[in-house]
Coordinates of C-alpha atoms and ligand atoms in Angstrom, one line a residue:
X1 CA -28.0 -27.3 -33.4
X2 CA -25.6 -30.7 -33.1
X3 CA -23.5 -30.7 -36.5
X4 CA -22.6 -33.9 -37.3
X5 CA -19.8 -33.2 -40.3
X6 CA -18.5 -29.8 -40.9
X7 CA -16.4 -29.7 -43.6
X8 CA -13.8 -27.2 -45.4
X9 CA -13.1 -27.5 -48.8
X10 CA -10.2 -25.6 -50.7
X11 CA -12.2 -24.8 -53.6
X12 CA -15.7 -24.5 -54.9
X13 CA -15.8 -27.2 -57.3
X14 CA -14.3 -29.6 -54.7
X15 CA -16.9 -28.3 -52.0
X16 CA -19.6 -29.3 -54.7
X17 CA -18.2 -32.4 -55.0
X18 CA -18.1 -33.5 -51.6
X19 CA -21.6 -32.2 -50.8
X20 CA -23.4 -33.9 -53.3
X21 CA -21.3 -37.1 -52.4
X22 CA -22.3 -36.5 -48.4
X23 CA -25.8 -35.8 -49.9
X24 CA -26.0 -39.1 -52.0
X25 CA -25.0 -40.5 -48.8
X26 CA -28.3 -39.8 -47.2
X27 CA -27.0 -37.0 -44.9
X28 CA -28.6 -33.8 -45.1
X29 CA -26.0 -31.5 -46.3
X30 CA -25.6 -27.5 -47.0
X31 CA -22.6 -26.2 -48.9
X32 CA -22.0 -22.4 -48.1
X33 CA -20.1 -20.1 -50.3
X34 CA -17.5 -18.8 -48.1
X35 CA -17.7 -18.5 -44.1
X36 CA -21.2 -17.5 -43.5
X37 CA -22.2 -15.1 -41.6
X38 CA -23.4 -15.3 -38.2
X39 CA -26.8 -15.5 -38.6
X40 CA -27.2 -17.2 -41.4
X41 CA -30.6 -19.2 -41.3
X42 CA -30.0 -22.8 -42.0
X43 CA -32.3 -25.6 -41.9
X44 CA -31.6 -29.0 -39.4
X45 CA -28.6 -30.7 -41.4
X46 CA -26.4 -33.1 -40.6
X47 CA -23.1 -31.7 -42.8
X48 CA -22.3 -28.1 -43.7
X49 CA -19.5 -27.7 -46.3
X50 CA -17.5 -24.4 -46.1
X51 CA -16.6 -23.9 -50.5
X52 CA -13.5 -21.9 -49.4
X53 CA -10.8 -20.4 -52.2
X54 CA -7.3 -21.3 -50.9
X55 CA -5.8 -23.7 -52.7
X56 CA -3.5 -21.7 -54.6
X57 CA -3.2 -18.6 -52.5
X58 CA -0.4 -17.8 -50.2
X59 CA -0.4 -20.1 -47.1
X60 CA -1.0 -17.6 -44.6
X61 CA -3.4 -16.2 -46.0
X62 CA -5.1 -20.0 -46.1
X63 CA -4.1 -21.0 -42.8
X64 CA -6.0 -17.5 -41.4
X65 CA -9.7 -18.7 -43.6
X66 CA -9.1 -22.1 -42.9
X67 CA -8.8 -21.1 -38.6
X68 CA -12.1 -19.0 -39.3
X69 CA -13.9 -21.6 -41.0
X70 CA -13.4 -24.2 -38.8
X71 CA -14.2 -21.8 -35.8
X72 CA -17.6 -21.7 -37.3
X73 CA -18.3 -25.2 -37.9
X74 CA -17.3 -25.6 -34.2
X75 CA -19.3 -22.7 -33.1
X76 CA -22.4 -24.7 -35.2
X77 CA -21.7 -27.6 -33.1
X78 CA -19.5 -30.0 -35.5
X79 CA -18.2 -32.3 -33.9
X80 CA -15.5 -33.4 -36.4
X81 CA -14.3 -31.6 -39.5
X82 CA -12.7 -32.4 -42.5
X83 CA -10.8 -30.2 -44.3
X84 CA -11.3 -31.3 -47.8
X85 CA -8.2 -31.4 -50.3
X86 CA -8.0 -32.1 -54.1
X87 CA -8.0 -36.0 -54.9
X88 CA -4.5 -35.6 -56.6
X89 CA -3.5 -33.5 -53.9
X90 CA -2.8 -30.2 -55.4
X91 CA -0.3 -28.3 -53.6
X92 CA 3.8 -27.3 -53.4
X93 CA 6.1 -27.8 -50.9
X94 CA 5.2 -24.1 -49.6
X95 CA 1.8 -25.6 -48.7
X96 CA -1.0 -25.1 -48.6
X97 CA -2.0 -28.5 -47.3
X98 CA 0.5 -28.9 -44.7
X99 CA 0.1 -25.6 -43.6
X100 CA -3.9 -25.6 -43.0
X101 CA -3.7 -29.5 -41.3
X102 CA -1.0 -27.9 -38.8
X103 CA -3.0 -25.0 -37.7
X104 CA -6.8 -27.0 -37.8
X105 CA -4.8 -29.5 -36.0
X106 CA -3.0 -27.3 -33.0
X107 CA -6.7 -25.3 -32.8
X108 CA -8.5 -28.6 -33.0
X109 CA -6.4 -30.1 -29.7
X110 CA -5.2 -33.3 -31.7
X111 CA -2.0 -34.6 -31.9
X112 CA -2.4 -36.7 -35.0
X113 CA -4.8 -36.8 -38.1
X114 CA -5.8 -39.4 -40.9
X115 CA -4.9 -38.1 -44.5
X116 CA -6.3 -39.2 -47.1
X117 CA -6.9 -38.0 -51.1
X118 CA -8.2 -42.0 -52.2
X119 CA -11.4 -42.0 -53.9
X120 CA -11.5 -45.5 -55.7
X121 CA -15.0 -44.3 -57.9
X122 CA -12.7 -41.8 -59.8
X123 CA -9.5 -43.5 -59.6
X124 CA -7.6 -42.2 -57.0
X125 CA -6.0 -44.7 -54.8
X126 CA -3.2 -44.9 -52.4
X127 CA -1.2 -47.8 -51.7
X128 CA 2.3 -47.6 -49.7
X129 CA 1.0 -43.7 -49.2
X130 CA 1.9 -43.6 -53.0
X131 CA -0.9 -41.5 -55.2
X132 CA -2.3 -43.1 -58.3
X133 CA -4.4 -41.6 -60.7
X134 CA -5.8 -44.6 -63.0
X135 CA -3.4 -47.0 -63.8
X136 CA -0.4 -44.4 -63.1
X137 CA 1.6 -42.7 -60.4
X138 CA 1.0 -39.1 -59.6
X139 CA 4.0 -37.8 -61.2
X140 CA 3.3 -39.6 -64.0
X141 CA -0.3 -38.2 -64.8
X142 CA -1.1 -35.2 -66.5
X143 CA -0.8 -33.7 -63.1
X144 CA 2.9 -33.7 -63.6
X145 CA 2.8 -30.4 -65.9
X146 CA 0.0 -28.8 -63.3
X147 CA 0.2 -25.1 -64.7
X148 CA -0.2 -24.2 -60.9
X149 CA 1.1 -27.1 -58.5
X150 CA 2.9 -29.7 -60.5
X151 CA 2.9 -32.9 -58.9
X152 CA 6.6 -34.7 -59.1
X153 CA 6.1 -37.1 -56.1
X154 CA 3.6 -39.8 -55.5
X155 CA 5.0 -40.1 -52.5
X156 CA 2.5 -38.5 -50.2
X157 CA 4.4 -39.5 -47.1
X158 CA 7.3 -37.3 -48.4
X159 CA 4.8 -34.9 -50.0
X160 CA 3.4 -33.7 -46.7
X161 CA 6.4 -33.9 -44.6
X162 CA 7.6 -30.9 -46.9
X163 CA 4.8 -28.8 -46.2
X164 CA 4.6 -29.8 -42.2
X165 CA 6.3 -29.1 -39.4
X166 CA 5.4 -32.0 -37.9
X167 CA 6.6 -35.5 -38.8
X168 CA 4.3 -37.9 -41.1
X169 CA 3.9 -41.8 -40.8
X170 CA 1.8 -44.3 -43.0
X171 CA -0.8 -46.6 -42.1
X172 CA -0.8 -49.5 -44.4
X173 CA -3.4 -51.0 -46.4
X174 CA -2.6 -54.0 -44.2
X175 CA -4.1 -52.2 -41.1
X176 CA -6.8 -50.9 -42.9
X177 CA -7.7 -53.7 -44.2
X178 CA -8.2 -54.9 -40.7
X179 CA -10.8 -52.6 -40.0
X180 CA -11.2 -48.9 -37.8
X181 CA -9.8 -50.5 -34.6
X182 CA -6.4 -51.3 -35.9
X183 CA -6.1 -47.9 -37.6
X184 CA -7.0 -46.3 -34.8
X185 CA -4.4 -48.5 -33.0
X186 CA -1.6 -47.8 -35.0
X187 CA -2.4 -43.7 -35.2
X188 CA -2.4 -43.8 -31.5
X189 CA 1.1 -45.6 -32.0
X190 CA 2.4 -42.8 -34.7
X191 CA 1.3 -40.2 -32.2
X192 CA 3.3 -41.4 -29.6
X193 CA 6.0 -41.2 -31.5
X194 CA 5.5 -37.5 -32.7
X195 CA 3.5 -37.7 -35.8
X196 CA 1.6 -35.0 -36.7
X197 CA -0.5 -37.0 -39.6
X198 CA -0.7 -40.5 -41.0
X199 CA -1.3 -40.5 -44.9
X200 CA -3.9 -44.0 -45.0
X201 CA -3.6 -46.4 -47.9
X202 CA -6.5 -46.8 -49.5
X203 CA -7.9 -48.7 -52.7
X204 CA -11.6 -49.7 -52.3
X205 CA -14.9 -48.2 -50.8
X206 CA -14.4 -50.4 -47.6
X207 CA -11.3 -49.1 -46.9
X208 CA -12.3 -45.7 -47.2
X209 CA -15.6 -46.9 -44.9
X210 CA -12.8 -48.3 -41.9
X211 CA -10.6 -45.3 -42.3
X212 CA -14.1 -42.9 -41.9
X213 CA -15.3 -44.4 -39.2
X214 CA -11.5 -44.3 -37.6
X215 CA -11.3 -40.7 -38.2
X216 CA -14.7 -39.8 -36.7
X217 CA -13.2 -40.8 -33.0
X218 CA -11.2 -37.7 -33.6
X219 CA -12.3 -34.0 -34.4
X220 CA -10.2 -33.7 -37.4
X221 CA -9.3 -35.8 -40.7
X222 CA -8.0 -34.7 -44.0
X223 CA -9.0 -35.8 -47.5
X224 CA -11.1 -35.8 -50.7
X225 CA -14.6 -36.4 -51.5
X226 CA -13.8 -40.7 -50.8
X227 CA -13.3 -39.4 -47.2
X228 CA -16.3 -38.0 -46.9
X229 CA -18.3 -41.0 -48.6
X230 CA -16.7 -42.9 -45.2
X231 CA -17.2 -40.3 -43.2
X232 CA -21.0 -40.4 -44.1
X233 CA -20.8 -43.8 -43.9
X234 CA -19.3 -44.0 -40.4
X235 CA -21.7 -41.5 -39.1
X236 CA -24.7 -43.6 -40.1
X237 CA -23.3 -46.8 -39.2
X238 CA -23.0 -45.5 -36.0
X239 CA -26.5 -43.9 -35.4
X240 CA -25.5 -40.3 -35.0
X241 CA -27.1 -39.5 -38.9
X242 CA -30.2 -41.3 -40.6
X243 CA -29.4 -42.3 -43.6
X244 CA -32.2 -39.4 -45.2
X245 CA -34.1 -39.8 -49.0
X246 CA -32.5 -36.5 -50.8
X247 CA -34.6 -33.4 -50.4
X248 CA -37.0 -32.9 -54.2
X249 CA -38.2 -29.6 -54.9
X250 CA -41.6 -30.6 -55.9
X251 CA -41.9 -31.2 -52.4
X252 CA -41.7 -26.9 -51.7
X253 CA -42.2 -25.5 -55.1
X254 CA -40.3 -22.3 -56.1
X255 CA -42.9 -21.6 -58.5
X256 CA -42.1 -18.6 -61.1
X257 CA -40.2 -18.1 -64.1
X258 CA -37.3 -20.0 -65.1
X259 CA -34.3 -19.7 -67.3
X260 CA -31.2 -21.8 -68.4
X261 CA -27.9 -19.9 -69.3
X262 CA -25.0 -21.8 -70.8
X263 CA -21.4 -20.5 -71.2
X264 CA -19.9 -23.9 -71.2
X265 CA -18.8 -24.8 -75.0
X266 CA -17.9 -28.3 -74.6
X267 CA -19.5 -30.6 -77.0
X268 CA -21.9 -32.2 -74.6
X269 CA -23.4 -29.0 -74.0
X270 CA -23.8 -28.2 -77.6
X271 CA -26.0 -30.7 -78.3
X272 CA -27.7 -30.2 -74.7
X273 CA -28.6 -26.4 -76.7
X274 CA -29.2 -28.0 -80.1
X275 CA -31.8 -29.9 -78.3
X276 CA -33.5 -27.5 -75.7
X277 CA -34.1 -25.7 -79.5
X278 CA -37.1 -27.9 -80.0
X279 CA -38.8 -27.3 -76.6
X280 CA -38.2 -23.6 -75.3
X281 CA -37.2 -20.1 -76.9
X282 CA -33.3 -20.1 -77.2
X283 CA -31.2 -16.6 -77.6
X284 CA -27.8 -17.3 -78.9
X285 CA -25.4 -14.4 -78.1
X286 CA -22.8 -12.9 -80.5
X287 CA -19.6 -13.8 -78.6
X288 CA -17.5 -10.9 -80.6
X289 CA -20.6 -8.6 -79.0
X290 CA -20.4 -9.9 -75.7
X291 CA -16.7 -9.7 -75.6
X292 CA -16.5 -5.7 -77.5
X293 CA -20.0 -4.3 -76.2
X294 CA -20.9 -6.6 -72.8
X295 CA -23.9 -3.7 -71.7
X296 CA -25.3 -3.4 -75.4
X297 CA -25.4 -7.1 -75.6
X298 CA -26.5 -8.3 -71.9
X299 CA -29.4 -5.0 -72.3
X300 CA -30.7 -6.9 -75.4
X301 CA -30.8 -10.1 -74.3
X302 CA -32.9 -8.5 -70.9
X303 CA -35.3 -7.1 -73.1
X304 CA -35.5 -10.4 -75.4
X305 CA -35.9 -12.1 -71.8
X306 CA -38.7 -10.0 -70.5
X307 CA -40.7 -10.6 -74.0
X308 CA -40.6 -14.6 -73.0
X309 CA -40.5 -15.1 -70.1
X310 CA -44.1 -14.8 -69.1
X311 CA -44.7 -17.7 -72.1
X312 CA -42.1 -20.4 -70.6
X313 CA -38.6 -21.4 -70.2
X314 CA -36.1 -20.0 -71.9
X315 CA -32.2 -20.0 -72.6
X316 CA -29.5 -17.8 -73.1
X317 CA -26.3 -19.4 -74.3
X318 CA -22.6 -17.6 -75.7
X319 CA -21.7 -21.5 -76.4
X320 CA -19.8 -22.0 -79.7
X321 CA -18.1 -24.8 -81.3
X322 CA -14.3 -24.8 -80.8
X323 CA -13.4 -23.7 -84.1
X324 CA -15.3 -20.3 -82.9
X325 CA -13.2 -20.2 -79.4
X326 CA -10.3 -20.3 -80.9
X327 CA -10.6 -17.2 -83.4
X328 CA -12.5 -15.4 -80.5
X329 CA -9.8 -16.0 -78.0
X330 CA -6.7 -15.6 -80.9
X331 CA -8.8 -12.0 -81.5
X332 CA -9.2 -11.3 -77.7
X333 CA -7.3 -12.9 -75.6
X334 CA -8.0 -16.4 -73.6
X335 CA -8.4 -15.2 -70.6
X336 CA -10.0 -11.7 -71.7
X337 CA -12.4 -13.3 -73.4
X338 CA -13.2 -16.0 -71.0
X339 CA -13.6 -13.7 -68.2
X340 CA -15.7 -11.0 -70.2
X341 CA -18.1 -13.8 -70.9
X342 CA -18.8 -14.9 -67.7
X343 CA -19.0 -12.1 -66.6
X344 CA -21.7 -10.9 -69.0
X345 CA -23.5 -14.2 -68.4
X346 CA -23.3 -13.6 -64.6
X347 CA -24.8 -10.0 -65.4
X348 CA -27.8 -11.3 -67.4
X349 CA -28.5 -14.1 -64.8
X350 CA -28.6 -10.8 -62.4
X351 CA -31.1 -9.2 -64.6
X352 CA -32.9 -12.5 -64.9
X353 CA -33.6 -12.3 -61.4
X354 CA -35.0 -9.0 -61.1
X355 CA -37.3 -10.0 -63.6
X356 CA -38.7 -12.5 -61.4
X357 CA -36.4 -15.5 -62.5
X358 CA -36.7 -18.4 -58.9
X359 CA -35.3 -21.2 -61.0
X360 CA -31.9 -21.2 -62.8
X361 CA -29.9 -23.8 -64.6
X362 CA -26.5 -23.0 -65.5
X363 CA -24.5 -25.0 -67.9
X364 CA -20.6 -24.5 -67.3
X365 CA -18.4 -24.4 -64.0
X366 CA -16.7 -20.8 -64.3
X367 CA -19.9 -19.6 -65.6
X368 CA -21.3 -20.8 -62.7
X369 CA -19.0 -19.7 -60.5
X370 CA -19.4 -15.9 -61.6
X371 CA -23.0 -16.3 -61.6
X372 CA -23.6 -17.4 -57.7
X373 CA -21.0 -14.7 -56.7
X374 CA -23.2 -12.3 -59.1
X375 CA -26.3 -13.3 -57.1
X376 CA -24.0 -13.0 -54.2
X377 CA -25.8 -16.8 -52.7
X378 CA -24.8 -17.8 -49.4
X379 CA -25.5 -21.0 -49.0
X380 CA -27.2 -23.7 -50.8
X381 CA -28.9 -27.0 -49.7
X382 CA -28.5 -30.1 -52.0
X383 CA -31.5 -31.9 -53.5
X384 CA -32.1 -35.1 -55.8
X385 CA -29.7 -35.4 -58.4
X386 CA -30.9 -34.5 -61.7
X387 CA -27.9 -35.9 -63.7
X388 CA -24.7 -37.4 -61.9
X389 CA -22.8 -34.8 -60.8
X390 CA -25.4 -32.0 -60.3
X391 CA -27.9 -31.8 -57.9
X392 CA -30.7 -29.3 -57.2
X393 CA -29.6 -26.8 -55.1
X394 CA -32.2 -24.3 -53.1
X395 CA -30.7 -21.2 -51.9
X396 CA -30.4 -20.1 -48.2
X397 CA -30.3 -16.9 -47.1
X398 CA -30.5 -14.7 -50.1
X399 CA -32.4 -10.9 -50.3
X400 CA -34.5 -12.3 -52.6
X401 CA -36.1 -15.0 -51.5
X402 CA -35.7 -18.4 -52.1
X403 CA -34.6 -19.7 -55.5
X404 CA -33.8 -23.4 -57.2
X405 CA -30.8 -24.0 -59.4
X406 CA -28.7 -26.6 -61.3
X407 CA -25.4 -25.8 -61.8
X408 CA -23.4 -28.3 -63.9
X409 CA -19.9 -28.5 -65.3
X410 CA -19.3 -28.4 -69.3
X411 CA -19.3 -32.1 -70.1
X412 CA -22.6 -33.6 -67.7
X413 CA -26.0 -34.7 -68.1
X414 CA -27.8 -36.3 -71.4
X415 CA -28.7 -34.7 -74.3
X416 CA -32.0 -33.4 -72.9
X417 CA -30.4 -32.2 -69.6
X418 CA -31.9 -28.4 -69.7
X419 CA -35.9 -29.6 -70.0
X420 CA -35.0 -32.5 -67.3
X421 CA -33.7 -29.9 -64.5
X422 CA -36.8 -27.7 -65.9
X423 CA -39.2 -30.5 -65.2
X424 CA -37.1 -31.4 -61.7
X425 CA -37.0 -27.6 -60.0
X426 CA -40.8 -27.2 -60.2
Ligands
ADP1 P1 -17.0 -25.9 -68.8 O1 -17.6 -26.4 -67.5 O2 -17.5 -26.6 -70.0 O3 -15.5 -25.9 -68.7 P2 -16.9 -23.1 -68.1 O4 -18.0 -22.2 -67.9 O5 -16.1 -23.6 -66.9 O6 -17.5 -24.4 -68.9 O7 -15.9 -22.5 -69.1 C1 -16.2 -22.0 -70.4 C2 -15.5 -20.8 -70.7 O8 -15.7 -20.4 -72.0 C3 -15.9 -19.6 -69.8 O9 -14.8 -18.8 -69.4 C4 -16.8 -18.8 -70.8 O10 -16.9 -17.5 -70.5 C5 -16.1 -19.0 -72.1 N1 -16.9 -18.9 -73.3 C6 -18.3 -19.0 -73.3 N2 -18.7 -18.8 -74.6 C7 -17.6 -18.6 -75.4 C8 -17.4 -18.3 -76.7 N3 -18.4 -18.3 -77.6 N4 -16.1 -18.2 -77.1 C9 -15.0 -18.2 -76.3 N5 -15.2 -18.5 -75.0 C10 -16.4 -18.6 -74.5

């Protein structure tokens, strides 16, 4: 198999992003959940992204994953990787970005990579290698007070250079602007002059398009999901991808029950419930329950499940309004209570399986989180959207067979986004 894109991103929700932004693209694109193992089935695709966890672990302990992810790509037959980074750049001056580019750099034989966190459709530009994030430098966003990696300097130039051994040039939005040629040019230029990366300026689509198509003369880049929209973009330009229609499920039904579970409380998602109400049986949780008695509570709501199931849809939610977090988490603990309703979610979604459950949609990204690790998925491969943001995802290489889901963050979709996935993963 000839991989066109492999890609490694330092967390799940930024591997998500990219895929569905490579799949919206037209390339055919599976997002893994950690390295995959060796004989992981996988389809004909033209992008595998790697959802790896190290952007806030120690660096060498992200430097080893990274190595190991990118040997697999290669081993798949991608030709270039990108090793995908936060749009606001999330790291300290211990790494782990400079770090991970170093050793994917020395194991990928280049001398010098393109870095670049712009990505225009959310706001993140970069002119003079300087970070904005809207209207506002880096260290002036929110990012600033980043409970993990506070951002003080928009300066990317100086940014990296902390977190690399090797030396870090700019190329300009004038080059750029001037098309993949004269970045190429100029890299080749910063190279020769011992510069390990070159942080590109960046500020519309066609810039990121010029930079894409730069990078893919090399076998490495650096960047966020804008990178890979010119990446994708490069790749079809240049005939090694066809620019594909996204995969729909109706095409391969999953067939079988389904089920929606929603641990996200954020206000679009309360209404998202409110409204499902009208259309399919809906099992509200008692959060204090869920938190104090998780196996009581998740057995129950098994048994309500089983008792439904063979009818229709149906969902399962621990949402509340925030008035109800807050007293839960002042009685419990944030964190403790956070965690312990996941997990219970995770465990019912388990349950849901065994009962025969092919088609899940999840509403919240933690919540979703602990459910894929629960049904301990491999590997997805991305669909048709069914709201911005969230795709339809079919599994790959699970003991169970094959199974459809929609996972979304808190705050997507319209108000009737559970019976539109429902009516999407046939
Ligand atoms: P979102 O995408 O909206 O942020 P998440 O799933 O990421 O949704 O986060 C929601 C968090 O709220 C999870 O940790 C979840 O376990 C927790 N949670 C769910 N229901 C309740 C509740 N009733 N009270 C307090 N916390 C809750």
């Amino acid at each position: 198999m000839t991989l066109a894109l492999g890609c490694i991103a330092d967390d799940y929700t930024g591997a998500s992003d990219l895929a569905n932004t490579l799949a919206k693209q037209g390339l055919r694109t599976v997002q893994t959940i950690g390295i995959p193992s060796a004989d992981l089935p996988l389809p004909e695709v033209d992008a595998i992204v790697i959802s790896l966890k190290i952007r806030s672990v120690g660096a060498s302990d992200a430097v080893e994953r990274a190595r190991a992810a990118q040997d697999w790509l290669r081993t798949r037959g991608a030709a270039h990787v990108m090793y995908k980074i936060c749009s606001t750049f999330d790291s300290t001056d211990a790494g782990n970005i400079g770090p991970v580019l170093d050793a994917l750099r020395a194991d990928a034989l280049e001398t010098s990579v393109l870095v670049t966190p712009a990505f225009p459709e959310t706001d993140r530009t970069v002119y003079k290698g300087n970070l904005f994030v809207g209207a506002v430098p880096l260290n002036e966003s929110s990012l600033r007070d980043h409970p993990l990696n506070p951002m003080r300097d928009a300066n990317l130039v100086r940014v990296l250079a902390r977190q690399s051994t090797a030396a870090v040039g700019l190329v300009e939005l004038a080059t750029v602007a001037q098309g993949a040629d004269a970045i190429r040019t100029r890299l080749e230029l910063l190279s020769t002059s011992g510069t390990g990366a070159a942080i590109a300026d960046a500020v519309f689509e066609t810039d990121l398009e010029a930079i894409g198509t730069a990078a893919l003369a090399q076998r490495l880049s650096v960047g966020a999901s804008g990178l890979g929209l010119g990446l994708a973009r490069g790749l079809i330009a240049a005939g090694t991808a066809r620019r594909q229609q996204r995969v729909t499920i109706r095409e391969q039904p999953i067939g079988g029950p389904a089920a929606c579970l929603a641990g996200s409380c954020s206000r679009a998602t309360l209404a998202q419930i409110a409204k499902a109400e009208q259309t399919m049986p809906v099992l509200r949780l008692d959060p204090e329950k869920l938190v104090t008695d998780p196996s009581e509570t998740v057995e129950r709501a098994l048994t309500w499940a089983t008792e439904h199931l063979t009818k229709g849809p149906i969902l399962i939610s621990s949402s509340a309004p925030p008035d109800a977090v807050s007293r839960l988490q002042e009685r419990h603990g944030r964190e403790a209570a956070g965690h312990t309703i996941e997990r219970s979610l995770a465990m019912i979604a388990g349950g849901l399986v065994e009962l025969g459950v092919r088609r899940l949609v999840v509403a919240g990204g933690e919540t979703s989180g602990a459910v894929v690790d629960r049904l301990a998925i491999p590997a997805f491969e991305l669909g048709t959207e069914i709201a911005a943001g969230v795709p339809v995802l079919r599994t790959l290489g699970t003991q169970y067979g094959e199974m459809a889901l929609a996972l979304k963050s808190g705050n997507f979709g319209g108000e009737g986004f559970f019976a539109d996935a429902l009516a999407i993963i046939a």
